[in-house]
Tab-separated table of C-alpha atoms in Angstrom:
chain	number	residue	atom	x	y	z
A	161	UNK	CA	-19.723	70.136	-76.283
A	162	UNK	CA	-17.469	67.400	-74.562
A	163	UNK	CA	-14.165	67.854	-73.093
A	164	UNK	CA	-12.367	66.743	-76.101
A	165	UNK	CA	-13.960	68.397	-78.626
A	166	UNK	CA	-12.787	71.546	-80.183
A	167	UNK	CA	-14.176	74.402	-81.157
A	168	UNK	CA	-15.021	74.505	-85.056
A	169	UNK	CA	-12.550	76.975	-86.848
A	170	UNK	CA	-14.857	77.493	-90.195
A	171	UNK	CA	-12.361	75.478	-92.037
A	172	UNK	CA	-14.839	71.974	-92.311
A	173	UNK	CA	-12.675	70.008	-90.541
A	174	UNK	CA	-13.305	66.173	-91.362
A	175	UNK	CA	-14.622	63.624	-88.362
A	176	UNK	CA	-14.216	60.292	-88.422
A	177	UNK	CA	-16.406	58.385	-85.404
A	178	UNK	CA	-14.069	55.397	-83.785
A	179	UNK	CA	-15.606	51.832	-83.093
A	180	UNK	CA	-17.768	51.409	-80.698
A	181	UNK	CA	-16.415	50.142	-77.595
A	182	UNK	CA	-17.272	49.178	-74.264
A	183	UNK	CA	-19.258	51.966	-73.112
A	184	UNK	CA	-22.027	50.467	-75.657
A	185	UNK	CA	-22.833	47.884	-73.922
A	186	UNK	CA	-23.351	48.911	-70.548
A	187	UNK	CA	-26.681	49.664	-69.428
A	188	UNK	CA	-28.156	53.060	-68.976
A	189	UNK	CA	-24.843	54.576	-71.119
A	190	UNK	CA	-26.602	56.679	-74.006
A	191	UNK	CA	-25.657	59.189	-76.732
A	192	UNK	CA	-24.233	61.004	-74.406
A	193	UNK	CA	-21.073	59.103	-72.769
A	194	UNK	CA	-21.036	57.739	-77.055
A	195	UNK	CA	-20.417	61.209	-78.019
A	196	UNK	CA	-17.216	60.749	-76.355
A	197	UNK	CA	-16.131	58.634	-78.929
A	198	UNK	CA	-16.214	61.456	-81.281
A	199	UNK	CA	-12.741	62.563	-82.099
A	200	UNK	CA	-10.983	65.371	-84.727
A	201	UNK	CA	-9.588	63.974	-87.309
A	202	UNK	CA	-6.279	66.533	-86.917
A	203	UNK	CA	-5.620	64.912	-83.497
A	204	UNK	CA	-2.352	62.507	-83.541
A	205	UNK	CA	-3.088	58.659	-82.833
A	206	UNK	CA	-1.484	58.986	-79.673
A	207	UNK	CA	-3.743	61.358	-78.699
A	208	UNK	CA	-6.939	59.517	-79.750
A	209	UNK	CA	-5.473	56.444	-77.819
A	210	UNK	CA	-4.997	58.534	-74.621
A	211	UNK	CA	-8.907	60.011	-75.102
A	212	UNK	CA	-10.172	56.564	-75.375
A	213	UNK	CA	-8.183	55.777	-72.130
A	214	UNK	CA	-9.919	58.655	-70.362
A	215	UNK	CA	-13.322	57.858	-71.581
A	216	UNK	CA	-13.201	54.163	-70.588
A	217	UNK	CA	-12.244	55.253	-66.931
A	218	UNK	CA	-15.078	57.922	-67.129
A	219	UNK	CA	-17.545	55.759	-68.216
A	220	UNK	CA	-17.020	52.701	-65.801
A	221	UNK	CA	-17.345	54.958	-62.824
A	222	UNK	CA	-20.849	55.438	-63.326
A	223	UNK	CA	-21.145	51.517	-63.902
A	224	UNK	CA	-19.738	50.749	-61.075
A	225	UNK	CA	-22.123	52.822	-59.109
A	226	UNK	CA	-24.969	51.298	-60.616
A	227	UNK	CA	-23.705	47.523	-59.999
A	228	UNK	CA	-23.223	49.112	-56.230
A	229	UNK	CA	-26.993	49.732	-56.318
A	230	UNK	CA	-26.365	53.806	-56.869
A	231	UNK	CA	-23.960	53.996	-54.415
A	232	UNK	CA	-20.872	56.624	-54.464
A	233	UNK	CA	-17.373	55.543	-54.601
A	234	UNK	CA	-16.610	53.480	-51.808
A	235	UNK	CA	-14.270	55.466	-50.170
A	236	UNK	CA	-14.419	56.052	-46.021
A	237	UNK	CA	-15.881	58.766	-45.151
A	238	UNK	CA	-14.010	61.063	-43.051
A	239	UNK	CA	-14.248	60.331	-39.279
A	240	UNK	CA	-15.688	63.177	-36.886
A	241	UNK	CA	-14.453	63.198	-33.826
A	242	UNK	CA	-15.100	60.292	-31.171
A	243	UNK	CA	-15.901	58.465	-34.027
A	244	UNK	CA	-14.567	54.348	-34.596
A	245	UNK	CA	-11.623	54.282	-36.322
A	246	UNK	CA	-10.954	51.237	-38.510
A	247	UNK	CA	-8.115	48.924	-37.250
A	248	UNK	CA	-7.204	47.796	-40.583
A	249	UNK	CA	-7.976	44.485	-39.940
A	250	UNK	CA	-11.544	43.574	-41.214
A	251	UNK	CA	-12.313	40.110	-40.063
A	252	UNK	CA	-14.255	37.476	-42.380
A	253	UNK	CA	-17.668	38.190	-39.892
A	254	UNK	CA	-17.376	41.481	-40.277
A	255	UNK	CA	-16.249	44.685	-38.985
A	256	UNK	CA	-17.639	43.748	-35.240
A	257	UNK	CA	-15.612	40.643	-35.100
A	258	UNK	CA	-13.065	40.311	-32.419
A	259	UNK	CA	-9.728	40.682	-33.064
A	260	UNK	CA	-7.583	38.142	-31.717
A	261	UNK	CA	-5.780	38.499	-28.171
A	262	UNK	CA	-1.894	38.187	-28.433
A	263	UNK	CA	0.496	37.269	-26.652
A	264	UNK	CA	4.536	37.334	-27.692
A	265	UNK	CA	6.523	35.073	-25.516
A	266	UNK	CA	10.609	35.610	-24.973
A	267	UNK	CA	13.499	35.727	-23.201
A	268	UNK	CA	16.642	33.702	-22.816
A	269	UNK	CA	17.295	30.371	-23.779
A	270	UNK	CA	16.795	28.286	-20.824
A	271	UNK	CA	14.540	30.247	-18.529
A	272	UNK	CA	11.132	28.026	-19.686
A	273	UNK	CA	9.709	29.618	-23.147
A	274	UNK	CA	8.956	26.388	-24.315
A	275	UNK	CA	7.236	25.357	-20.773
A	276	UNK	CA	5.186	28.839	-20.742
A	277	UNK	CA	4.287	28.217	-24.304
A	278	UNK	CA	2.950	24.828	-23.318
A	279	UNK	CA	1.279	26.508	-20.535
A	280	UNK	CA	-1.058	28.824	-22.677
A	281	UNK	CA	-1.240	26.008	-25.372
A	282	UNK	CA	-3.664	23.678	-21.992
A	283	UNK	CA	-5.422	26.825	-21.577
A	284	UNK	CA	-6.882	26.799	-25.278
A	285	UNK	CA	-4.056	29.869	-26.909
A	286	UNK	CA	-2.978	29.301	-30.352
A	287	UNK	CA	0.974	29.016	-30.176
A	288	UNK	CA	3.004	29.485	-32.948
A	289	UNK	CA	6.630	28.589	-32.311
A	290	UNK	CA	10.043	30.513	-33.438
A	291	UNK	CA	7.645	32.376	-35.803
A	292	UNK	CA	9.693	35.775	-37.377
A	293	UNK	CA	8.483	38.644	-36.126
A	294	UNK	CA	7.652	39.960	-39.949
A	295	UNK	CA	4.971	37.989	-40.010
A	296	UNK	CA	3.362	38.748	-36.342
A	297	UNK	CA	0.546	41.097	-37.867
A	298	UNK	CA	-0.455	38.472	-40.451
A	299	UNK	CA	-0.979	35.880	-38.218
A	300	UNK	CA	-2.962	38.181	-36.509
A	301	UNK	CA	-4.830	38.916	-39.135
A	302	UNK	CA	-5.469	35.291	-40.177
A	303	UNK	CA	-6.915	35.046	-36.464
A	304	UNK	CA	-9.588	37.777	-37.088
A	305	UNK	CA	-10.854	35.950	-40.077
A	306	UNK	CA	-11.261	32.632	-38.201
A	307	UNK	CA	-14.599	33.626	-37.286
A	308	UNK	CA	-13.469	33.704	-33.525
A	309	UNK	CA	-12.344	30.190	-34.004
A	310	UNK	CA	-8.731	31.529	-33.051
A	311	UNK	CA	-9.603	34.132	-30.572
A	312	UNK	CA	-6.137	34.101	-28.874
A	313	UNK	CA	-2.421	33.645	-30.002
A	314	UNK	CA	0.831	33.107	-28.693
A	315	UNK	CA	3.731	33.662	-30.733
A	316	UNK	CA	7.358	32.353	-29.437
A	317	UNK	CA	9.879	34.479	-30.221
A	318	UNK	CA	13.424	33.605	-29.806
A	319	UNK	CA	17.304	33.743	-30.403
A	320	UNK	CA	16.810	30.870	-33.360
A	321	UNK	CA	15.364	33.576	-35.490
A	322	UNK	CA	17.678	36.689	-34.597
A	323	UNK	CA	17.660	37.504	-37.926
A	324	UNK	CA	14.625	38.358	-38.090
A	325	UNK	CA	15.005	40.507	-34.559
A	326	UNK	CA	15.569	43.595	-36.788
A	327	UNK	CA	11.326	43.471	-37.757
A	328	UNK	CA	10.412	42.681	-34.229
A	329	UNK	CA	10.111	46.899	-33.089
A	330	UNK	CA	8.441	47.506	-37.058
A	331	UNK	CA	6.235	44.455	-36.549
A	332	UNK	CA	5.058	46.147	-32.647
A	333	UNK	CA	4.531	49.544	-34.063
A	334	UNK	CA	2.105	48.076	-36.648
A	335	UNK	CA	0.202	46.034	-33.883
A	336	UNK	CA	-0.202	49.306	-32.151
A	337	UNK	CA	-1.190	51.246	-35.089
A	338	UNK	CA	-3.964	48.786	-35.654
A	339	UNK	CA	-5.238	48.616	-31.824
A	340	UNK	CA	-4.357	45.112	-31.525
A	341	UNK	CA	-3.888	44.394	-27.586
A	342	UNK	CA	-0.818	42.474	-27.056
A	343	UNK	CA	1.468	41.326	-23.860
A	344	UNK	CA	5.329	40.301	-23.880
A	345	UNK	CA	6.129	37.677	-21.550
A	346	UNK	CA	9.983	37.598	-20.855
A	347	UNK	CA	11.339	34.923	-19.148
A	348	UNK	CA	14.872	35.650	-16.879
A	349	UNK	CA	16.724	33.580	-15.565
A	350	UNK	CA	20.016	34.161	-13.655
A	351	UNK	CA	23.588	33.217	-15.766
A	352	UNK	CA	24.311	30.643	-13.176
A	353	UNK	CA	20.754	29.021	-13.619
A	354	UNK	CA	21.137	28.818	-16.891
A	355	UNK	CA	24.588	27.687	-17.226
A	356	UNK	CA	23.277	24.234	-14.897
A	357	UNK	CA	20.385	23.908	-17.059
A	358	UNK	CA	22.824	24.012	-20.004
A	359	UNK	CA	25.475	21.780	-18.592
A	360	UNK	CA	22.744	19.163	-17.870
A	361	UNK	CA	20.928	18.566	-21.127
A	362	UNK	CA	24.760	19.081	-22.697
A	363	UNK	CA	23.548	21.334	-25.413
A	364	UNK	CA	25.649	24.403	-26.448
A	365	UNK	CA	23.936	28.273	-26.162
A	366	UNK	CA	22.523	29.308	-29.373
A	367	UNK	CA	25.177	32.407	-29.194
A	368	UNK	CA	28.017	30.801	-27.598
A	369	UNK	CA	29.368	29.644	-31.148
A	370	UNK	CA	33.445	28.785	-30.479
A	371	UNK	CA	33.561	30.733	-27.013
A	372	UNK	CA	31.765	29.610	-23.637
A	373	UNK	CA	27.908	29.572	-22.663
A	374	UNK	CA	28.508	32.250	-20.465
A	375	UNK	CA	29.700	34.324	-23.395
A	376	UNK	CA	26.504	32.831	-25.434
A	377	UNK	CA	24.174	34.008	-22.688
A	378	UNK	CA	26.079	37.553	-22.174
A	379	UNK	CA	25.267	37.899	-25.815
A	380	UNK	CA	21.601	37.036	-25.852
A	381	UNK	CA	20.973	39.339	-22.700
A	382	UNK	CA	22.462	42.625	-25.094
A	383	UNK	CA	20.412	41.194	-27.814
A	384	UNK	CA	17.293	41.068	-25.913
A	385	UNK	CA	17.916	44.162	-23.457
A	386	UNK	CA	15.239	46.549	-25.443
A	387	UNK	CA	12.888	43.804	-25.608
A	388	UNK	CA	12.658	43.143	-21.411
A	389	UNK	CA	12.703	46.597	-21.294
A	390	UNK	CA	9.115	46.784	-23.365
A	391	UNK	CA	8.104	43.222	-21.730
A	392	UNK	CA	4.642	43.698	-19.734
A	393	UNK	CA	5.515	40.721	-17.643
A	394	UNK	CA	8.981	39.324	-16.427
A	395	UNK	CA	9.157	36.077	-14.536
A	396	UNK	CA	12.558	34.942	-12.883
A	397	UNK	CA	13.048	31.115	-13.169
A	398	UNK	CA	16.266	30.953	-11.232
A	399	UNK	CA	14.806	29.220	-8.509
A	400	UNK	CA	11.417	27.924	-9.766
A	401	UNK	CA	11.141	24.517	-10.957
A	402	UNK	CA	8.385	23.268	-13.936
A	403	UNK	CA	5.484	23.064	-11.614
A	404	UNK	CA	5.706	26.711	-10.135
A	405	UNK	CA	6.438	28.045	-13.783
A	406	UNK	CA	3.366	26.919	-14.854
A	407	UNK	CA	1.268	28.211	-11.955
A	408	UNK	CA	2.329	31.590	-12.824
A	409	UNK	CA	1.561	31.934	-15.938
A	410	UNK	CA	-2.169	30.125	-14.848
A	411	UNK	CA	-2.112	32.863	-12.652
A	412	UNK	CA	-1.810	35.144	-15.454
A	413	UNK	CA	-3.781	34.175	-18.094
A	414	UNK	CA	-6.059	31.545	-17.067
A	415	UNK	CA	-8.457	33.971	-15.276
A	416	UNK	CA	-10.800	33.357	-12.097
A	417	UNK	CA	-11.446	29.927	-14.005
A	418	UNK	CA	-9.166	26.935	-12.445
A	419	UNK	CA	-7.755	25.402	-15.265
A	420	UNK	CA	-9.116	22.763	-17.009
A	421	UNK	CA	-8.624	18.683	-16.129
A	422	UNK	CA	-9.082	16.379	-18.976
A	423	UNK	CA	-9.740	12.799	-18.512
A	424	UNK	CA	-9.881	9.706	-20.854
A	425	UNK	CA	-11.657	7.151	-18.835
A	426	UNK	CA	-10.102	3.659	-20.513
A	427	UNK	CA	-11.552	0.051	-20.228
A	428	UNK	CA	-8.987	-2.809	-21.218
A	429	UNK	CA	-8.519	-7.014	-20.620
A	430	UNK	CA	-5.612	-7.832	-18.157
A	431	UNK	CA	-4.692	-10.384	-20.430
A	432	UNK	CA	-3.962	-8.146	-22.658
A	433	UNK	CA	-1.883	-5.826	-21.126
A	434	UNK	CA	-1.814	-2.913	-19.079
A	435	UNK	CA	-2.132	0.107	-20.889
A	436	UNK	CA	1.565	2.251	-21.216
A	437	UNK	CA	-0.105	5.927	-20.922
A	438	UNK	CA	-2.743	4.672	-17.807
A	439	UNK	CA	-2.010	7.237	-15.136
A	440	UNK	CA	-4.325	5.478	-12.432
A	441	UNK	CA	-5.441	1.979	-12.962
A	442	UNK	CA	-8.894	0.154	-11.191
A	443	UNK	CA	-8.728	-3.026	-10.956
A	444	UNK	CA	-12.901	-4.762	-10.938
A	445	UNK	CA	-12.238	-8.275	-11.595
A	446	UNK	CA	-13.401	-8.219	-7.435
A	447	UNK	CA	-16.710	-8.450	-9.044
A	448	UNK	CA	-18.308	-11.499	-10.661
A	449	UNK	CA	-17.691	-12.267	-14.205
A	450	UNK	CA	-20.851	-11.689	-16.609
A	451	UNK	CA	-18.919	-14.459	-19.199
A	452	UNK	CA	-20.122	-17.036	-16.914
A	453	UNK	CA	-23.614	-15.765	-17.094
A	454	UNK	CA	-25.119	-17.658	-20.812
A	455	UNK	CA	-27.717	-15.349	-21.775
A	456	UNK	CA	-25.136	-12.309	-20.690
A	457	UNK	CA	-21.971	-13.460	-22.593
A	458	UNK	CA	-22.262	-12.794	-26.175
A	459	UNK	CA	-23.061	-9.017	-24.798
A	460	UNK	CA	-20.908	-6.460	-23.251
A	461	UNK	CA	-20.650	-3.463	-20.594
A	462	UNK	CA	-22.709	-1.118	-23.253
A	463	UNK	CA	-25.497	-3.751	-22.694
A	464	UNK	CA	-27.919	-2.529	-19.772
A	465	UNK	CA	-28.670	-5.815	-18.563
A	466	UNK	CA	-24.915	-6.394	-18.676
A	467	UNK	CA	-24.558	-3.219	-16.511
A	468	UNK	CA	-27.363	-3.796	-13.958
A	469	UNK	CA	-25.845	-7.441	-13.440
A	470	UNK	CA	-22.666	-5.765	-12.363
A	471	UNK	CA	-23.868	-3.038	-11.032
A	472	UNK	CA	-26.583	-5.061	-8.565
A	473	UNK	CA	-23.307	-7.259	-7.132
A	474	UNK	CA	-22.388	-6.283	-3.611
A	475	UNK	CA	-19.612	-3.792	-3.658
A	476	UNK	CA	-20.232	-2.385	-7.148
A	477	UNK	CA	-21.851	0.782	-6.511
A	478	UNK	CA	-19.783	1.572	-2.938
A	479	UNK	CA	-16.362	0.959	-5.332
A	480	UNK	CA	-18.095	3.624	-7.719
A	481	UNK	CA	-18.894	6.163	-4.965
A	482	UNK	CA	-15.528	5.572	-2.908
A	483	UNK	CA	-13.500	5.804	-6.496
A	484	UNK	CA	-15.198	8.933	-7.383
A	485	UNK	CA	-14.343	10.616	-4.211
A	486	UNK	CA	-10.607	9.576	-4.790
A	487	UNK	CA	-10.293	11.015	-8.288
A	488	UNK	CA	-11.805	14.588	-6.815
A	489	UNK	CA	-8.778	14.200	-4.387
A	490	UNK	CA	-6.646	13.431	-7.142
A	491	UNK	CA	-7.849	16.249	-9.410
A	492	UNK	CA	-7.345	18.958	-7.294
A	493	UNK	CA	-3.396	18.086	-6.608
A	494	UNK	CA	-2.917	17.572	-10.412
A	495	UNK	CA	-4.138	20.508	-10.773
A	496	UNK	CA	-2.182	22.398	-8.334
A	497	UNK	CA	0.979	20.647	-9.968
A	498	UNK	CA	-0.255	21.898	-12.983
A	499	UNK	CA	-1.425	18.590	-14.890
A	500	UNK	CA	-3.853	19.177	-17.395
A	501	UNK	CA	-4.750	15.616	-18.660
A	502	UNK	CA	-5.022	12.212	-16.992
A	503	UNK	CA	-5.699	8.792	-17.883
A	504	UNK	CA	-8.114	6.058	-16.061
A	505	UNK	CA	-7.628	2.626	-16.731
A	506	UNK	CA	-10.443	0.638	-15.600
A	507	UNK	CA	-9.679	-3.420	-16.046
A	508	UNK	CA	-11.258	-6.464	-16.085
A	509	UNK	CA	-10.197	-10.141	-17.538
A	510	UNK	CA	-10.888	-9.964	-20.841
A	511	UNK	CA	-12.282	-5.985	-21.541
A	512	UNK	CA	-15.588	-6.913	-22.455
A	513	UNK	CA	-18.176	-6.449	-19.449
A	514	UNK	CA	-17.723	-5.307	-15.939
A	515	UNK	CA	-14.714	-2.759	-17.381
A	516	UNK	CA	-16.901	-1.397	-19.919
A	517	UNK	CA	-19.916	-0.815	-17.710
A	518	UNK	CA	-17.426	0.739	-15.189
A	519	UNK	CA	-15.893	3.255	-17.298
A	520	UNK	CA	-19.058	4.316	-18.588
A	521	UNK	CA	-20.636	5.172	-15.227
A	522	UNK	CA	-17.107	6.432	-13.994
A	523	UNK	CA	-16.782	8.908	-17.365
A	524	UNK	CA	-20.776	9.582	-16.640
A	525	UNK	CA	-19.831	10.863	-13.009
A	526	UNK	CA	-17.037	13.086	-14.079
A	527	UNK	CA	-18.727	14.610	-16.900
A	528	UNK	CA	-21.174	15.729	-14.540
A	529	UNK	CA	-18.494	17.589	-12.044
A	530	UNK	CA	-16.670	19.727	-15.029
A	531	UNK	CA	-14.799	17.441	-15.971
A	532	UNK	CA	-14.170	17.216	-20.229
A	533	UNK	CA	-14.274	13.350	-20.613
A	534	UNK	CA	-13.372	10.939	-22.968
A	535	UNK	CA	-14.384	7.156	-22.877
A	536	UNK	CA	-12.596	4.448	-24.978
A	537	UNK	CA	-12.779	0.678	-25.371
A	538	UNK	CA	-9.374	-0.602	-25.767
A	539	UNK	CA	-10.342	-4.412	-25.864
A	540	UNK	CA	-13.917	-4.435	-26.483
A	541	UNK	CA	-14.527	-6.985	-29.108
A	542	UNK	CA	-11.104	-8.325	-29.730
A	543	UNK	CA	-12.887	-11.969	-28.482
C-alpha cells in the first residue's frame, strides 16, 4: 500500500489510473514508483494534482542519484571538529585553489591613493579603482576563478563613491566570514598638506561643496574616522614626496624581492628622429657604416655577418661592456627612486645595421642580469 492510497471501505470504490508521466521513462523506475500513479476516484482534482506533484519530486530523487553514479544527495556533510571549513568561495580549479590576496586602499583625498595604487599596480596587483564596496566580495570571487591568473587585488576606495560607504563594514564582515585575508592601507595626510596640494592643482575637495577645502577635508576625516581606525597600515604623506611614497609601500608589499626594472631596448635612424619616450639614448654612428659595405647593404643588424662586421670594428665590444656597466649604475638609482620602466634608444644613421645589432646584444646582456626586456625596431626597413 502507497502513501496515497486508502484503505478499501467494502463499498467498490471505482479507480481510474492517470497518464503515464515522467516517472515512465526513467530508467530503473518500475511498477512500483507507477503504482503511485494510482489514485481514488473520490479524491478532488486538486488533490490528484498535488499527489502528482509529490510523486514527481519523489521519483526524481532517486534519478538524480543514479545520474550521480549512486551517490546521496549532495549535501555537506557535517564538519567534526578541526575539520576544513568551506570559505564559500569555490574557485574554477577547485576547492584547493588560492583565493586571491586583497588589499583595500583609502584615505583622504590628496594624501597619494592614486600613487599607492600605481605602486602595487608595477608590482603585478590587480587594481580596481573607485570600485563600491558592495561589490568587494565579488571581485574577489571572480579572482578565485581566474585560475590564479589574478592572485592579488587592490581595490581603491574613496570619497567619489560615499554612497556606497554604507556597504563598506557589510562588505568586510563577509570577507571575514569567508577567510579571505585582506589589508587596509589608509593614507593621512595633515589639513595643511593637503590644503597646498589642493591649492596647487586648483581643484575643489570632493566634500567642500559651497564652503572651504578645509571644511571639505574636516568632513572626509568624520567620514572616514571608523575606517583608519580598522586600517592595518597608516602612512603620513605630510612630508613625503612621490618617490618616498612609493618606497613604502615597496617596502610593504613587494617582499625580500627588489622590485622589478623593465626595459625596452629601441633601435632607430637619426634621420628620422629621436624617439619622444627614449629615456637614455646611445649614439653608434662612431662605428663604420655596413651601407658602404656591397655584399652587407641590402641586409641588416639581425644579419650575423652584419653583426660580426660591427661587432669586429675597434671600439664595438669595449662600448658594449662600458655601456652595460652604466645601465647597472643606472638601474639601481631608478630603482631606489622608484622607476619601474625605462627606455634605451640605441641610434645609428638610417636604423638599419649597427643600431639593430646593438640593441640586440644590449637587450641580450640585460636579459641575462634579471632584467624583463623588450627589443623593437623602430626604423628597420623603412629604406
Amino acid at each position: 500500500m502507497t502513501e496515497h492510497d486508502e484503505p478499501d471501505d467494502g463499498r467498490g470504490a471505482e479507480r481510474q489510473v492517470a497518464r503515464p508521466d515522467a516517472a515512465d521513462a526513467v530508467p530503473g523506475v518500475g511498477a512500483a514508483h507507477r503504482a503511485h500513479t494510482v489514485h481514488d476516484a473520490r479524491t478532488t482534482p486538486a488533490q490528484q494534482t498535488q499527489h502528482r506533484q509529490e510523486e514527481r519530486t519523489a521519483q526524481r530523487q532517486p534519478a538524480a542519484r543514479e545520474e550521480a553514479g549512486g551517490q546521496g544527495p549532495r549535501h555537506p556533510a557535517p564538519q567534526e571538529d578541526g575539520a576544513h571549513v568551506s570559505t564559500g568561495i569555490e574557485p574554477a580549479g577547485g576547492p584547493e585553489a588560492a583565493i586571491p590576496e586583497l588589499v583595500i586602499i583609502s584615505g583622504m583625498s590628496g594624501a597619494g591613493r592614486s600613487t599607492a595604487a600605481k605602486c602595487l599596480e608595477d608590482l603585478g596587483w590587480f587594481v580596481v579603482d573607485n570600485l563600491p564596496p558592495a561589490l568587494i566580495p565579488t571581485m574577489v570571487e571572480l579572482g578565485a576563478r581566474s585560475q590564479g591568473n589574478v592572485a592579488r587585488i587592490a581595490v581603491v576606495v574613496d570619497v567619489r563613491g560615499r554612497r556606497f560607504f554604507d556597504n563598506l563594514r557589510e562588505s568586510l564582515a563577509d570577507l571575514e566570514a569567508r577567510q579571505v585575508t585582506r589589508r587596509i592601507v589608509f593614507l593621512e595626510s595633515s589639513d595643511d598638506a593637503l590644503v597646498r596640494r589642493f591649492e596647487s592643482v586648483r581643484r575643489p575637495h570632493p566634500l567642500q561643496g559651497d564652503g572651504r577645502i578645509v571644511d571639505g577635508i574636516a568632513a572626509e576625516r568624520e567620514l572616514l574616522r571608523e575606517l583608519r581606525g580598522d586600517a592595518d597600515l597608516v602612512i603620513d604623506t605630510s612630508s613625503l614626496n612621490v618617490h618616498e611614497l612609493r618606497a613604502k609601500m615597496d617596502a610593504q608589499f613587494a617582499g625580500e624581492e627588489e622590485p622589478e626594472l623593465r626595459a625596452t631596448v629601441m633601435s632607430f635612424g637619426f634621420k628620422y628622429g629621436l624617439p619622444v619616450d627614449a629615456d637614455l639614448v646611445a649614439d653608434m654612428r662612431f662605428l663604420p657604416n655596413p651601407h658602404w659595405v656591397p655584399e652587407l647593404r641590402p641586409y641588416t643588424g639581425l644579419n650575423e655577418e652584419v653583426s660580426a662586421y660591427v661587432y669586429g670594428q675597434p671600439g664595438a665590444k669595449e662600448f658594449l661592456d662600458r655601456y652595460t656597466e652604466l645601465l647597472q649604475l643606472i638601474a639601481a638609482g631608478y630603482r631606489r627612486e622608484g622607476k619601474r620602466y625605462v627606455t634605451i634608444a640605441v641610434g645609428c644613421t638610417g636604423g638599419k645595421h649597427r643600431s639593430v645589432a646593438t640593441a640586440e646584444k644590449l637587450a641580450a646582456r640585460l636579459s641575462s642580469q634579471g632584467v624583463e626586456t623588450v627589443v623593437v625596431h623602430r626604423d628597420m626597413g623603412r629604406e
